[in-house]
Tab-separated table of C-alpha atoms and ligand atoms in Angstrom:
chain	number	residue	atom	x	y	z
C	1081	UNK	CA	95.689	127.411	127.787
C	1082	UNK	CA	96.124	130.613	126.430
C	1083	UNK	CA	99.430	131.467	123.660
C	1084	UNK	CA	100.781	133.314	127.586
C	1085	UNK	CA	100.151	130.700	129.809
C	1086	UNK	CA	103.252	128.734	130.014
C	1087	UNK	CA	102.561	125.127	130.044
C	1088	UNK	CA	103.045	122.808	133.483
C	1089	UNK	CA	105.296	120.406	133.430
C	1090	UNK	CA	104.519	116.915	132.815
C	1091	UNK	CA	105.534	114.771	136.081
C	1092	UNK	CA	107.369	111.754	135.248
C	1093	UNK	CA	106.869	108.539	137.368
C	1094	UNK	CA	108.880	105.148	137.953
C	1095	UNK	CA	105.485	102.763	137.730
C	1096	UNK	CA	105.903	100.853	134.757
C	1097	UNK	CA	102.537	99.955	133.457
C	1098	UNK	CA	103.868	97.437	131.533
C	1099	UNK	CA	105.787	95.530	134.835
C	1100	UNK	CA	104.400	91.915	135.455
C	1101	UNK	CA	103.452	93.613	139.108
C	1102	UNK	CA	101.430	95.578	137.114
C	1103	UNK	CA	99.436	93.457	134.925
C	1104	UNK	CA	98.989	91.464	137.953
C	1105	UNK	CA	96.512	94.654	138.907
C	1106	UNK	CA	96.294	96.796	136.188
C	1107	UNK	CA	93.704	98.758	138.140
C	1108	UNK	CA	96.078	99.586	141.037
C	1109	UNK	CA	98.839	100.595	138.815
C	1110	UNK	CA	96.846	102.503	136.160
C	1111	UNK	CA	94.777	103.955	139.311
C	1112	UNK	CA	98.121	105.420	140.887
C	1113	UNK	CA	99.439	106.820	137.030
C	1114	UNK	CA	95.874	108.873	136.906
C	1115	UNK	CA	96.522	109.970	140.553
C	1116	UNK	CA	99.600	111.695	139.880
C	1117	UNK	CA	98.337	113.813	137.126
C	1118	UNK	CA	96.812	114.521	134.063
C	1119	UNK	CA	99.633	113.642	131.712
C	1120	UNK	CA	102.287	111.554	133.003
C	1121	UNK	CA	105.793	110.437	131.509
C	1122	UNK	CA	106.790	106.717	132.166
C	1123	UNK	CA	110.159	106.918	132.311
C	1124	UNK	CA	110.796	103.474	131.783
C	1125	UNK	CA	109.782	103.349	128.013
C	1126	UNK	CA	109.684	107.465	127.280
C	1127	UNK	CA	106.092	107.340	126.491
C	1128	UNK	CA	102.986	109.353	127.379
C	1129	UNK	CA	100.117	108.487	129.512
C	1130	UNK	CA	96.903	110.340	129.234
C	1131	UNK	CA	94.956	109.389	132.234
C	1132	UNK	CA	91.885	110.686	133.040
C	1133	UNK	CA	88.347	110.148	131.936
C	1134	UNK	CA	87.940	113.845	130.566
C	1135	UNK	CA	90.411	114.440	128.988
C	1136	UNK	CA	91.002	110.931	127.139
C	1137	UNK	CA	87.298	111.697	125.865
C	1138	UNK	CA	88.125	115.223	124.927
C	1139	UNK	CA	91.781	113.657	122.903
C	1140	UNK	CA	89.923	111.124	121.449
C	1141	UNK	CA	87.585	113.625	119.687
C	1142	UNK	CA	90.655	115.024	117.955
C	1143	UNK	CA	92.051	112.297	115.461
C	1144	UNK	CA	93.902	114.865	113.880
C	1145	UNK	CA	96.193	115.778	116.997
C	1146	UNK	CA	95.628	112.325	118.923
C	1147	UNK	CA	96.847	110.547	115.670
C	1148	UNK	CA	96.487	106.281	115.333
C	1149	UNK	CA	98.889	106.231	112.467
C	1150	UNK	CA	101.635	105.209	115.160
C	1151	UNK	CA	101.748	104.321	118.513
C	1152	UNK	CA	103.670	103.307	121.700
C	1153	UNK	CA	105.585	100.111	120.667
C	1154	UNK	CA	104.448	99.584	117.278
C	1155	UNK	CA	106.145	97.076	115.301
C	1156	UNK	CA	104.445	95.439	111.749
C	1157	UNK	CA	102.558	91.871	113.247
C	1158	UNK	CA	100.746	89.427	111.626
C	1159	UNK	CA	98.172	89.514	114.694
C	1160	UNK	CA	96.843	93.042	113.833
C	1161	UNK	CA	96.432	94.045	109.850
C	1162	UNK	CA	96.727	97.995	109.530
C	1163	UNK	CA	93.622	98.496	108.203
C	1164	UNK	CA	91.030	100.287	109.758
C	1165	UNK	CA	92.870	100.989	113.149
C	1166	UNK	CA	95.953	102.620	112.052
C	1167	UNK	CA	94.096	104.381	109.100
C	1168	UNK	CA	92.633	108.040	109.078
C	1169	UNK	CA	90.176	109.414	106.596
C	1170	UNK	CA	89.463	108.939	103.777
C	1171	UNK	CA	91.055	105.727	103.936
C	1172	UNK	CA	89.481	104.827	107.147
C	1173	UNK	CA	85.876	106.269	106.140
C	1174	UNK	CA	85.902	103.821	103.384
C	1175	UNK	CA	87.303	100.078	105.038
C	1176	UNK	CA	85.383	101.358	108.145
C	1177	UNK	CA	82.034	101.970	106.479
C	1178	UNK	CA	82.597	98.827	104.861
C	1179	UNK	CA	83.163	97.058	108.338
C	1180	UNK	CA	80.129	98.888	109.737
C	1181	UNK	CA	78.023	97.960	107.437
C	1182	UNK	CA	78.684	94.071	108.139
C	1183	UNK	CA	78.830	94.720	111.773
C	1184	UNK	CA	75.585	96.712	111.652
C	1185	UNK	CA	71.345	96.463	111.632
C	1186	UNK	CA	71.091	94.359	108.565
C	1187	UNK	CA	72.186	91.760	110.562
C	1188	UNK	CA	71.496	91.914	113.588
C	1189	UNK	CA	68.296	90.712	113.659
C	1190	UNK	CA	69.346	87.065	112.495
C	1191	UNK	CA	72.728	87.261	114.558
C	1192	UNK	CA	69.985	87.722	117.422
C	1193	UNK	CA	67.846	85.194	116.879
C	1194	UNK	CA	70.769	82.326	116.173
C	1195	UNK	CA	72.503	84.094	119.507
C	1196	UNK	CA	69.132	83.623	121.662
C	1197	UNK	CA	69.277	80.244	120.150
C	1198	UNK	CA	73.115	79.111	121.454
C	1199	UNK	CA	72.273	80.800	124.521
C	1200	UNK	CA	69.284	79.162	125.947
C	1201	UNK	CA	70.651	75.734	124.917
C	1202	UNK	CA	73.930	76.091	126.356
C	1203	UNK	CA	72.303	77.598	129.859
C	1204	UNK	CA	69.665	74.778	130.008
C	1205	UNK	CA	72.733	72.186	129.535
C	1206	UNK	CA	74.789	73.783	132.023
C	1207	UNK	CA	71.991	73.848	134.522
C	1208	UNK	CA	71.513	69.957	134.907
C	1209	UNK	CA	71.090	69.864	139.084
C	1210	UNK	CA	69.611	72.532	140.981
C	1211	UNK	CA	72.702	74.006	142.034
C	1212	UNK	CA	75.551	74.070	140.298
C	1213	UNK	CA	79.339	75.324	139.494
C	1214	UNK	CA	80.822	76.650	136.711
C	1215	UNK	CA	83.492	78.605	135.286
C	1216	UNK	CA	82.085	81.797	133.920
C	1217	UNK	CA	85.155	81.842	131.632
C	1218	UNK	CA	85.042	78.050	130.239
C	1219	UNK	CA	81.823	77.142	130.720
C	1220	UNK	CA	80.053	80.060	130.243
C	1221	UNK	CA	81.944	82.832	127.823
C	1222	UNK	CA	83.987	80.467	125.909
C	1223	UNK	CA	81.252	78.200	125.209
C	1224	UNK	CA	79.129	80.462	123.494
C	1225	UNK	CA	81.155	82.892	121.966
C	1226	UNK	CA	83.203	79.865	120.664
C	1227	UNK	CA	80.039	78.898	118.910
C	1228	UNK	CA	78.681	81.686	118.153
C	1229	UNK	CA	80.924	84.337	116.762
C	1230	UNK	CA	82.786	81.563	114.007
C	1231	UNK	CA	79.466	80.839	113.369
C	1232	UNK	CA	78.120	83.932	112.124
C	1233	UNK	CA	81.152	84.856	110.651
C	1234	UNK	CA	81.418	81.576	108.619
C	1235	UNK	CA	84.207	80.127	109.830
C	1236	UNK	CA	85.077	76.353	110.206
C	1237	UNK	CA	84.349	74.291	113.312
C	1238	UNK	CA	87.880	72.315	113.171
C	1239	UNK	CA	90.363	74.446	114.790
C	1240	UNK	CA	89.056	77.446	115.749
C	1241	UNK	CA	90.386	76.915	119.640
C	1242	UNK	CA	92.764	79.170	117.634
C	1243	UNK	CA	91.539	81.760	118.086
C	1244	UNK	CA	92.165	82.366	122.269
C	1245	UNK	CA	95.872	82.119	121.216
C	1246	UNK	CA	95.747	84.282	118.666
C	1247	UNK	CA	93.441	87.222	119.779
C	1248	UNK	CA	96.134	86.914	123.443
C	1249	UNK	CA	99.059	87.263	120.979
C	1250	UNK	CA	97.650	90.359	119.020
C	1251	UNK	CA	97.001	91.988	122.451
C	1252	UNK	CA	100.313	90.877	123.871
C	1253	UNK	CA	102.012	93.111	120.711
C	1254	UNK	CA	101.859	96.915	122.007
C	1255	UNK	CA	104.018	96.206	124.681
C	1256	UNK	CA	107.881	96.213	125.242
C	1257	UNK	CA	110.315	93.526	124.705
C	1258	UNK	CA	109.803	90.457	127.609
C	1259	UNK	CA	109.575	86.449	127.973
C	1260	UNK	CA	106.240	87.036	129.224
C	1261	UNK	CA	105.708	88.929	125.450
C	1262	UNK	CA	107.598	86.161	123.557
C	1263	UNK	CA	105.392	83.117	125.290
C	1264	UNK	CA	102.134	85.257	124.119
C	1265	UNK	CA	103.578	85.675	120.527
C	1266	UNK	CA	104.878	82.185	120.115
C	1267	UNK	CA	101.838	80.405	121.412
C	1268	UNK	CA	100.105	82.502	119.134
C	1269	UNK	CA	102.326	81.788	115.635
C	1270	UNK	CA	101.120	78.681	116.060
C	1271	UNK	CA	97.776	79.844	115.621
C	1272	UNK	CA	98.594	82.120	112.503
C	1273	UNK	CA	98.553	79.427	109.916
C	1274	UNK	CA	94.975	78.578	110.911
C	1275	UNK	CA	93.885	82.077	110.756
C	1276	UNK	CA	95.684	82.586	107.308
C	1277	UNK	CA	94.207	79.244	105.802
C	1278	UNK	CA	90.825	80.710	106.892
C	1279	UNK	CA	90.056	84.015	106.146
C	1280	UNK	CA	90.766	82.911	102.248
C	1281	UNK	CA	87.757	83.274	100.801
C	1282	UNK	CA	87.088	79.656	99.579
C	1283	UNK	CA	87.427	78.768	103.666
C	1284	UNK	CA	84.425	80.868	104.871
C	1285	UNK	CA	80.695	79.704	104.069
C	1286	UNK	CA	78.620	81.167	101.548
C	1287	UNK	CA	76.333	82.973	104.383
C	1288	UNK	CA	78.455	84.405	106.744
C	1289	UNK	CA	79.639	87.982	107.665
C	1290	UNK	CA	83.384	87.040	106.188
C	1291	UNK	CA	81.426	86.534	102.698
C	1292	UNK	CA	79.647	89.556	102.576
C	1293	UNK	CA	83.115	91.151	103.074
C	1294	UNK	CA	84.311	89.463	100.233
C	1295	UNK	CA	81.208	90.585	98.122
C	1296	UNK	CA	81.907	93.954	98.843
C	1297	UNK	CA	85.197	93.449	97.048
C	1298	UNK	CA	83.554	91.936	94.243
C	1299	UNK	CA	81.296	95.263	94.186
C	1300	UNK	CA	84.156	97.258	94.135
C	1301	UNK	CA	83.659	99.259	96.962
C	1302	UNK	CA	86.857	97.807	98.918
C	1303	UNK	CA	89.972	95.649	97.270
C	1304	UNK	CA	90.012	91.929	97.275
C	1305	UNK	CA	93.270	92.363	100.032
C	1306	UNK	CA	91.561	94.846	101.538
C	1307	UNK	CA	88.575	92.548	102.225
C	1308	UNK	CA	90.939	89.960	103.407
C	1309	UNK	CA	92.264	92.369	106.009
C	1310	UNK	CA	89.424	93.067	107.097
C	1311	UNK	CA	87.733	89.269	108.299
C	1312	UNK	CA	91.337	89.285	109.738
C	1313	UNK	CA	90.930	92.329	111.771
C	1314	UNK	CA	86.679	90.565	112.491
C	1315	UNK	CA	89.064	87.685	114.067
C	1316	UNK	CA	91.583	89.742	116.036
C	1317	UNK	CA	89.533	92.313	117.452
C	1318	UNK	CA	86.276	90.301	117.954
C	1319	UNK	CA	86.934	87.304	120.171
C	1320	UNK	CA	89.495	87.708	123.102
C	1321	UNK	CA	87.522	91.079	124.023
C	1322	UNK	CA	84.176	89.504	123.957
C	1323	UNK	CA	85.353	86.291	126.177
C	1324	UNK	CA	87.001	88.889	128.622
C	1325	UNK	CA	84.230	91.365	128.801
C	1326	UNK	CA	81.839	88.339	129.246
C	1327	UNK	CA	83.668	86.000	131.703
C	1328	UNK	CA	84.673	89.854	133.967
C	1329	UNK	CA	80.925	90.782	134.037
C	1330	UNK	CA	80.200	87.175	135.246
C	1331	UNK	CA	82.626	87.266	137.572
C	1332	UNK	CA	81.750	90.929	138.946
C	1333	UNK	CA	77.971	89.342	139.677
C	1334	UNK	CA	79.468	86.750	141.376
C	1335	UNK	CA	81.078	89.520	143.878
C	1336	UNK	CA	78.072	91.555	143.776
C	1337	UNK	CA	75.248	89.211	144.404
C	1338	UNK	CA	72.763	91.661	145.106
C	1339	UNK	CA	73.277	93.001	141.571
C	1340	UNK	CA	71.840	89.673	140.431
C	1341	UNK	CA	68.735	90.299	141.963
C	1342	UNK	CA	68.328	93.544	140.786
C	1343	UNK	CA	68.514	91.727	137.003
C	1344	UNK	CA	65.884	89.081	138.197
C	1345	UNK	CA	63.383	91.517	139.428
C	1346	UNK	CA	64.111	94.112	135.986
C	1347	UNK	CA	65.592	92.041	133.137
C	1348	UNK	CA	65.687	95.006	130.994
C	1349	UNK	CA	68.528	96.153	133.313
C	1350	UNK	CA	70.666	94.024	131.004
C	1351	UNK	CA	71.560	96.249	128.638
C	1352	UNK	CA	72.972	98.978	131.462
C	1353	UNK	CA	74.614	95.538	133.011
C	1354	UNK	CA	76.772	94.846	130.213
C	1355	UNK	CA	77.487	98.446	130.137
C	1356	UNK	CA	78.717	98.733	133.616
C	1357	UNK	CA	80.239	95.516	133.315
C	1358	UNK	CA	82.218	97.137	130.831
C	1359	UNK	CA	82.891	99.621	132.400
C	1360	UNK	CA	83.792	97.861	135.724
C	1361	UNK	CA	86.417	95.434	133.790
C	1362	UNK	CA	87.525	96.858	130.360
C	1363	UNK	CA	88.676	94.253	128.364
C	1364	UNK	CA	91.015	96.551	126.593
C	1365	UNK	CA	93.515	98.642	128.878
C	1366	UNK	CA	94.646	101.437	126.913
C	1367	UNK	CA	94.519	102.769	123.150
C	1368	UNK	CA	98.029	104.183	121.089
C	1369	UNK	CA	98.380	107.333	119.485
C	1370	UNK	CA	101.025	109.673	118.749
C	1371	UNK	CA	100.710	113.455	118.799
C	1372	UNK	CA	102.001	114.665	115.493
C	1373	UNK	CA	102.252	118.063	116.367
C	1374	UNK	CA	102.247	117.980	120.079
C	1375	UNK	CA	99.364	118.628	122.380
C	1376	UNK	CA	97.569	120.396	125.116
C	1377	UNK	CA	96.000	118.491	127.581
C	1378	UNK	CA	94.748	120.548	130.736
C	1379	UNK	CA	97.352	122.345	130.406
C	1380	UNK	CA	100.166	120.018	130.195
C	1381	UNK	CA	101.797	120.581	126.528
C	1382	UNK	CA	102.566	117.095	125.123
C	1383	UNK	CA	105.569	117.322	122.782
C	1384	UNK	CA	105.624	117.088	118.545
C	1385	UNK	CA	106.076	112.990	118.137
C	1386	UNK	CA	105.115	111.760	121.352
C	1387	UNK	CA	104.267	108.433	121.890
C	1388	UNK	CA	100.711	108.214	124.207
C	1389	UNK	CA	98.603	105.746	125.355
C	1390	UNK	CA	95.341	106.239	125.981
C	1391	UNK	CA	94.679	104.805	129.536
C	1392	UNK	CA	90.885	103.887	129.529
C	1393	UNK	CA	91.084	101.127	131.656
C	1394	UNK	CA	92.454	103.578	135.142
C	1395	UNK	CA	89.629	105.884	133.717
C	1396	UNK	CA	86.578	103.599	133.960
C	1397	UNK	CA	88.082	104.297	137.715
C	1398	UNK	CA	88.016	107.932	138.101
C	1399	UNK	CA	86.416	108.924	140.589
C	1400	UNK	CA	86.020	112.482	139.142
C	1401	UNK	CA	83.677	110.481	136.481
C	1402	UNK	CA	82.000	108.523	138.448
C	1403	UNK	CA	80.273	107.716	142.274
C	1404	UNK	CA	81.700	105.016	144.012
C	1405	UNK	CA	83.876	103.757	140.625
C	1406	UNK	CA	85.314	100.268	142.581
C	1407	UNK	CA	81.437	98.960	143.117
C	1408	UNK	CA	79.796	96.856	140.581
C	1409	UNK	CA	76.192	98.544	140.406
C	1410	UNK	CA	74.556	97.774	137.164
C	1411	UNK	CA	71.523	100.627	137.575
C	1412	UNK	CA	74.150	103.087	137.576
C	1413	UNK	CA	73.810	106.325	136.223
C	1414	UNK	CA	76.418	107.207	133.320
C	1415	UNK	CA	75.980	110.297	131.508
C	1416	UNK	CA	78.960	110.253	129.674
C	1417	UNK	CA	79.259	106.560	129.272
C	1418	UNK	CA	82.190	104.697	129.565
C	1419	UNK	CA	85.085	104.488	127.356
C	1420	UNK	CA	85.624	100.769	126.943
C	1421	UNK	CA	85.033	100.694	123.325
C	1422	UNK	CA	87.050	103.325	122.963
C	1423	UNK	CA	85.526	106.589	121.491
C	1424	UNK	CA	85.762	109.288	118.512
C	1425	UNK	CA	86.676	108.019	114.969
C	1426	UNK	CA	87.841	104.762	115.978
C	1427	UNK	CA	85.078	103.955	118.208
C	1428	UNK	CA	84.600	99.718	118.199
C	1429	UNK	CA	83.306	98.830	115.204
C	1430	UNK	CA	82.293	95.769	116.815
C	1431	UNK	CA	79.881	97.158	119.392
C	1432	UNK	CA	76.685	96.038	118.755
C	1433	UNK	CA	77.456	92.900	117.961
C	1434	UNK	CA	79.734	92.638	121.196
C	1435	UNK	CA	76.628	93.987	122.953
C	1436	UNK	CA	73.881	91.938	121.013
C	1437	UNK	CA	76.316	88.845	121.719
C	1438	UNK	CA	76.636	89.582	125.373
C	1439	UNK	CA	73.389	90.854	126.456
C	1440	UNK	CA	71.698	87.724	125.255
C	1441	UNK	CA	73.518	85.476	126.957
C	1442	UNK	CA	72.714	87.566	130.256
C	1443	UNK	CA	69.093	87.734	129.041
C	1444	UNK	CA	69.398	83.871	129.047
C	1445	UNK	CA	71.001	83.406	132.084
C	1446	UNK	CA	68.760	86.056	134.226
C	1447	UNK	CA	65.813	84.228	133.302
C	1448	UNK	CA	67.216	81.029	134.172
C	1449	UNK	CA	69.455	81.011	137.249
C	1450	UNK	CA	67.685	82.486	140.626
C	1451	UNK	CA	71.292	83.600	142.394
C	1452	UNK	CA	74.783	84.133	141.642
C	1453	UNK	CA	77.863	83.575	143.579
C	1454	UNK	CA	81.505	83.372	143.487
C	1455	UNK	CA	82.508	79.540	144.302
C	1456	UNK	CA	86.491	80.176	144.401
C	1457	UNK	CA	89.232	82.681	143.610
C	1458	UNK	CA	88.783	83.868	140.397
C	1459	UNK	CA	92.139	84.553	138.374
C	1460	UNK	CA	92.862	87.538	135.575
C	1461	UNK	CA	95.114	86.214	132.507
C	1462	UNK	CA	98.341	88.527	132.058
C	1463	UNK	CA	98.226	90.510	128.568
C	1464	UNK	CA	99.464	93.849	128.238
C	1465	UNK	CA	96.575	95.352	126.353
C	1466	UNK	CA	93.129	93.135	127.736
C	1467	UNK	CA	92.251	92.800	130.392
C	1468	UNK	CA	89.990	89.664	131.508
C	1469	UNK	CA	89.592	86.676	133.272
C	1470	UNK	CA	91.054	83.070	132.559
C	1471	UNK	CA	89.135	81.275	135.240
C	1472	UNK	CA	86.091	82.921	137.147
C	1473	UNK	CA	84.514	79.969	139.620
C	1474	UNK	CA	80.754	80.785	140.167
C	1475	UNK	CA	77.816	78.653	141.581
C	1476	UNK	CA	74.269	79.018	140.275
C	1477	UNK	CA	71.434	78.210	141.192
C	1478	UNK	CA	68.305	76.888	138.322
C	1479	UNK	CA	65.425	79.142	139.101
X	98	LIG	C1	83.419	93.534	124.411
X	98	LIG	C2	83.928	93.458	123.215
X	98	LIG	C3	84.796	94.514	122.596
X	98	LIG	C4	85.523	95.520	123.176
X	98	LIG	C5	85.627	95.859	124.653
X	98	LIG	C6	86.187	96.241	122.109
X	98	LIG	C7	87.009	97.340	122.312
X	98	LIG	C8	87.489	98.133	121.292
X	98	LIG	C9	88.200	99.373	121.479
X	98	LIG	C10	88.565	99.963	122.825
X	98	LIG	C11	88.479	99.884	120.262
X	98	LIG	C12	89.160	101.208	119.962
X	98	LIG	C13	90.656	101.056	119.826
X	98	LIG	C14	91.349	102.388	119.668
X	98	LIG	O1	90.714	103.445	119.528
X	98	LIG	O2	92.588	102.380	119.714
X	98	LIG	C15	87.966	98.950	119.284
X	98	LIG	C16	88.080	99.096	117.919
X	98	LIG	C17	87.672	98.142	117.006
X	98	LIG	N1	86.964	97.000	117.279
X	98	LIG	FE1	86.315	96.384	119.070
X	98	LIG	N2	85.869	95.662	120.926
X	98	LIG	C18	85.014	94.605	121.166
X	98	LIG	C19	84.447	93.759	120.244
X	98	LIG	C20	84.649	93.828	118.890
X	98	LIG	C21	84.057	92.947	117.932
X	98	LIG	C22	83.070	91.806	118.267
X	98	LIG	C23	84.543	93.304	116.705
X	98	LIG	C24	84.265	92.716	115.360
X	98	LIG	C25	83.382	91.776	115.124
X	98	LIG	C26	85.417	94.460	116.905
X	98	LIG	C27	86.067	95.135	115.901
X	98	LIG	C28	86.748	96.336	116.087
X	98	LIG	C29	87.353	97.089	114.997
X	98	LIG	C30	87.350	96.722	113.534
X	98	LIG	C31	87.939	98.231	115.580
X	98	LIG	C32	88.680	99.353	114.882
X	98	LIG	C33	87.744	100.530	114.654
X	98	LIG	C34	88.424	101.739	114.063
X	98	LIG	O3	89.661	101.823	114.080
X	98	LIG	O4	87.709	102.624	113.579
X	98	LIG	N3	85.456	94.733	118.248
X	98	LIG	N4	87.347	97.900	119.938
């Protein structure tokens, strides 16, 4: 847009993304919000939706004008610390360095091995008859990450059912006023005293990731709170995507059967099945900004101040990104990725251990379980920022 062009209007629109209609299918609602344009206002709560997959990717590039600082229904929570998310450099190049560096190739290659480990044992268990049924979410996602990802962090074994009430609650937060929101965040107070107790430092073992955040305090190179914050932010952000993103991708096989043949004849195709399994099913909908000084966006001007959020989920849907966006086809070609872990400065921080976590358990289970299907009606859970599965029925058969 050119200082002459005078900007189009934004179009406004009744849906309310936030309506329990709408986080019954967040894809149909989202889906009709990117249809009507670019930019749209929802009236119902004054904010911003940005829509489409271009143009989120192109906004997200610019933290500077697509600001985190604030965001659509921000209020101070004890689910989700400040740090990291809400911060902007330098602050953020400092606590997310620090993060990265935890989250990164020094330890991967044990997180791997002691992943590879869980996996295997927990398939072979599961797989005690020649065919059998399970719940992809239960059985399958909760069951390992719920072993796994304490585990490497260092956390204790008592209690930490925890944390499924209190990674819903933090995700329940960016969303208006509701009983559906007070249920989230009271089942998940309950939780908070757990999560407090543990990330102390005397709670997490000697050898885990929380530790080595603490030792980076002790270096200097982040603040004793600061380190605290940040195993907080480890538990928030880590677990109630990974479940979701695990338990959806299960469930999508189980729809797309053929797919799981495709994975026994390649098993390398596992790493481009978690990614389209991502894609497919985000397990987070949307990402808040603000635009400090108002913005262009395809030639819609977004006002100084607005409030946007940053619809990735109704994007991993566009069918100007991709072919055929509603089928499951884990060989498919994605140039420009997908946008599930967000991207830009706050890209996940998390990602390769989300992928390292996921994409051995699929390793595990392709070389394992001949055939896939869906053995019921699989149900979403109802959070206004993830989206996932509570219960996803499959039956497998031992190869
Ligand atoms: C499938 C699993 C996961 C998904 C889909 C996911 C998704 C996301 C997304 C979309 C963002 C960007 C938010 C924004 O820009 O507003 C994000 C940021 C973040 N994630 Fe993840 N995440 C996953 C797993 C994890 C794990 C396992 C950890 C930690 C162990 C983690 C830690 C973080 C942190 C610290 C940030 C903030 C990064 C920053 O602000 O620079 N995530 N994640």
């Amino acid at each position: 847009m050119t200082p002459e062009t005078p900007a189009r209007e934004i179009p406004s629109t009744d849906i309310d993304p936030f309506s329990m209609e709408s986080l019954a299918d967040p894809f149909a609602a989202d889906g009709a919000v990117r249809e009507i344009a670019p930019v749209v206002h929802i009236a119902k709560h004054d904010y911003y939706a940005v829509t489409r997959f271009a143009d989120i990717r192109k906004g997200l590039r610019n933290w500077r004008v697509f600001s985190s600082t604030d965001r659509p229904f921000y209020e101070d929570s004890e689910f989700r610390p400040r740090i990291v998310l809400f911060e902007e450099p330098p602050a953020h190049t400092r606590t997310k360095s620090a993060i990265m560096d935890v989250l990164g190739p020094k330890n991967l290659g044990w997180m791997g091995e002691y992943f590879k480990e869980q996996a295997d044992t927990l398939v072979d268990k599961l797989l005690s008859e020649e065919t059998v049924t399970a719940d992809g979410y239960m059985d399958l996602s909760i069951g390992y990450v719920l072993k796994v990802f304490p585990d490497v962090i260092g956390m204790p074994e008592e209690g930490r059912e925890a944390l499924l009430k209190f990674g819903s609650a933090g995700l329940n937060t960016f969303g208006p006023d509701s009983e559906h929101r007070a249920r989230k965040l009271a089942a998940g107070a309950e939780a908070v005293a757990w999560v407090e107790r543990n990330i102390d430092r005397d709670a997490l073992s000697p050898d885990g990731l929380g530790a080595q955040l603490y030792a980076m305090a002790d270096e200097g190179r982040i603040s004793e709170a600061e380190a605290r914050d940040l195993v907080k932010t480890v538990f928030a952000a880590g677990f109630d995507t990974s479940t979701s993103g695990i338990a959806s991708m299960l469930r999508a096989f189980g729809d797309f059967p053929a797919e799981w043949q495709k994975l026994r004849d390649d098993p390398d195709l596992v790493t481009a099945a978690w990614e389209e399994a991502l894609r497919f099913y985000p397990p987070n909908r949307f990402g808040g900004r603000w635009t400090p000084n108002g913005a262009d966006v395809d030639g819609y001007r977004l006002p100084a101040g607005a409030k946007v959020l940053m619809m990735w989920l109704g994007a991993a849907r566009d069918p100007r990104e991709y072919d055929e966006p509603d089928v499951f086809k884990i060989d498919r070609e994605m140039p420009n990725g997908h946008l599930s872990f967000g991207f830009g400065l706050h890209t996940c921080a998390g990602n390769l251990v989300a992928r390292l976590e996921a994409t051995t358990l699929l390793r595990s289970m392709a070389t394992r379980i001949s055939a896939v299907e869906r053995a019921g009606v699989p149900r979403t859970a109802i959070n206004y920022q993830a989206f996932g599965h509570e219960y996803a029925p499959l039956r497998l058969r031992r190869a």
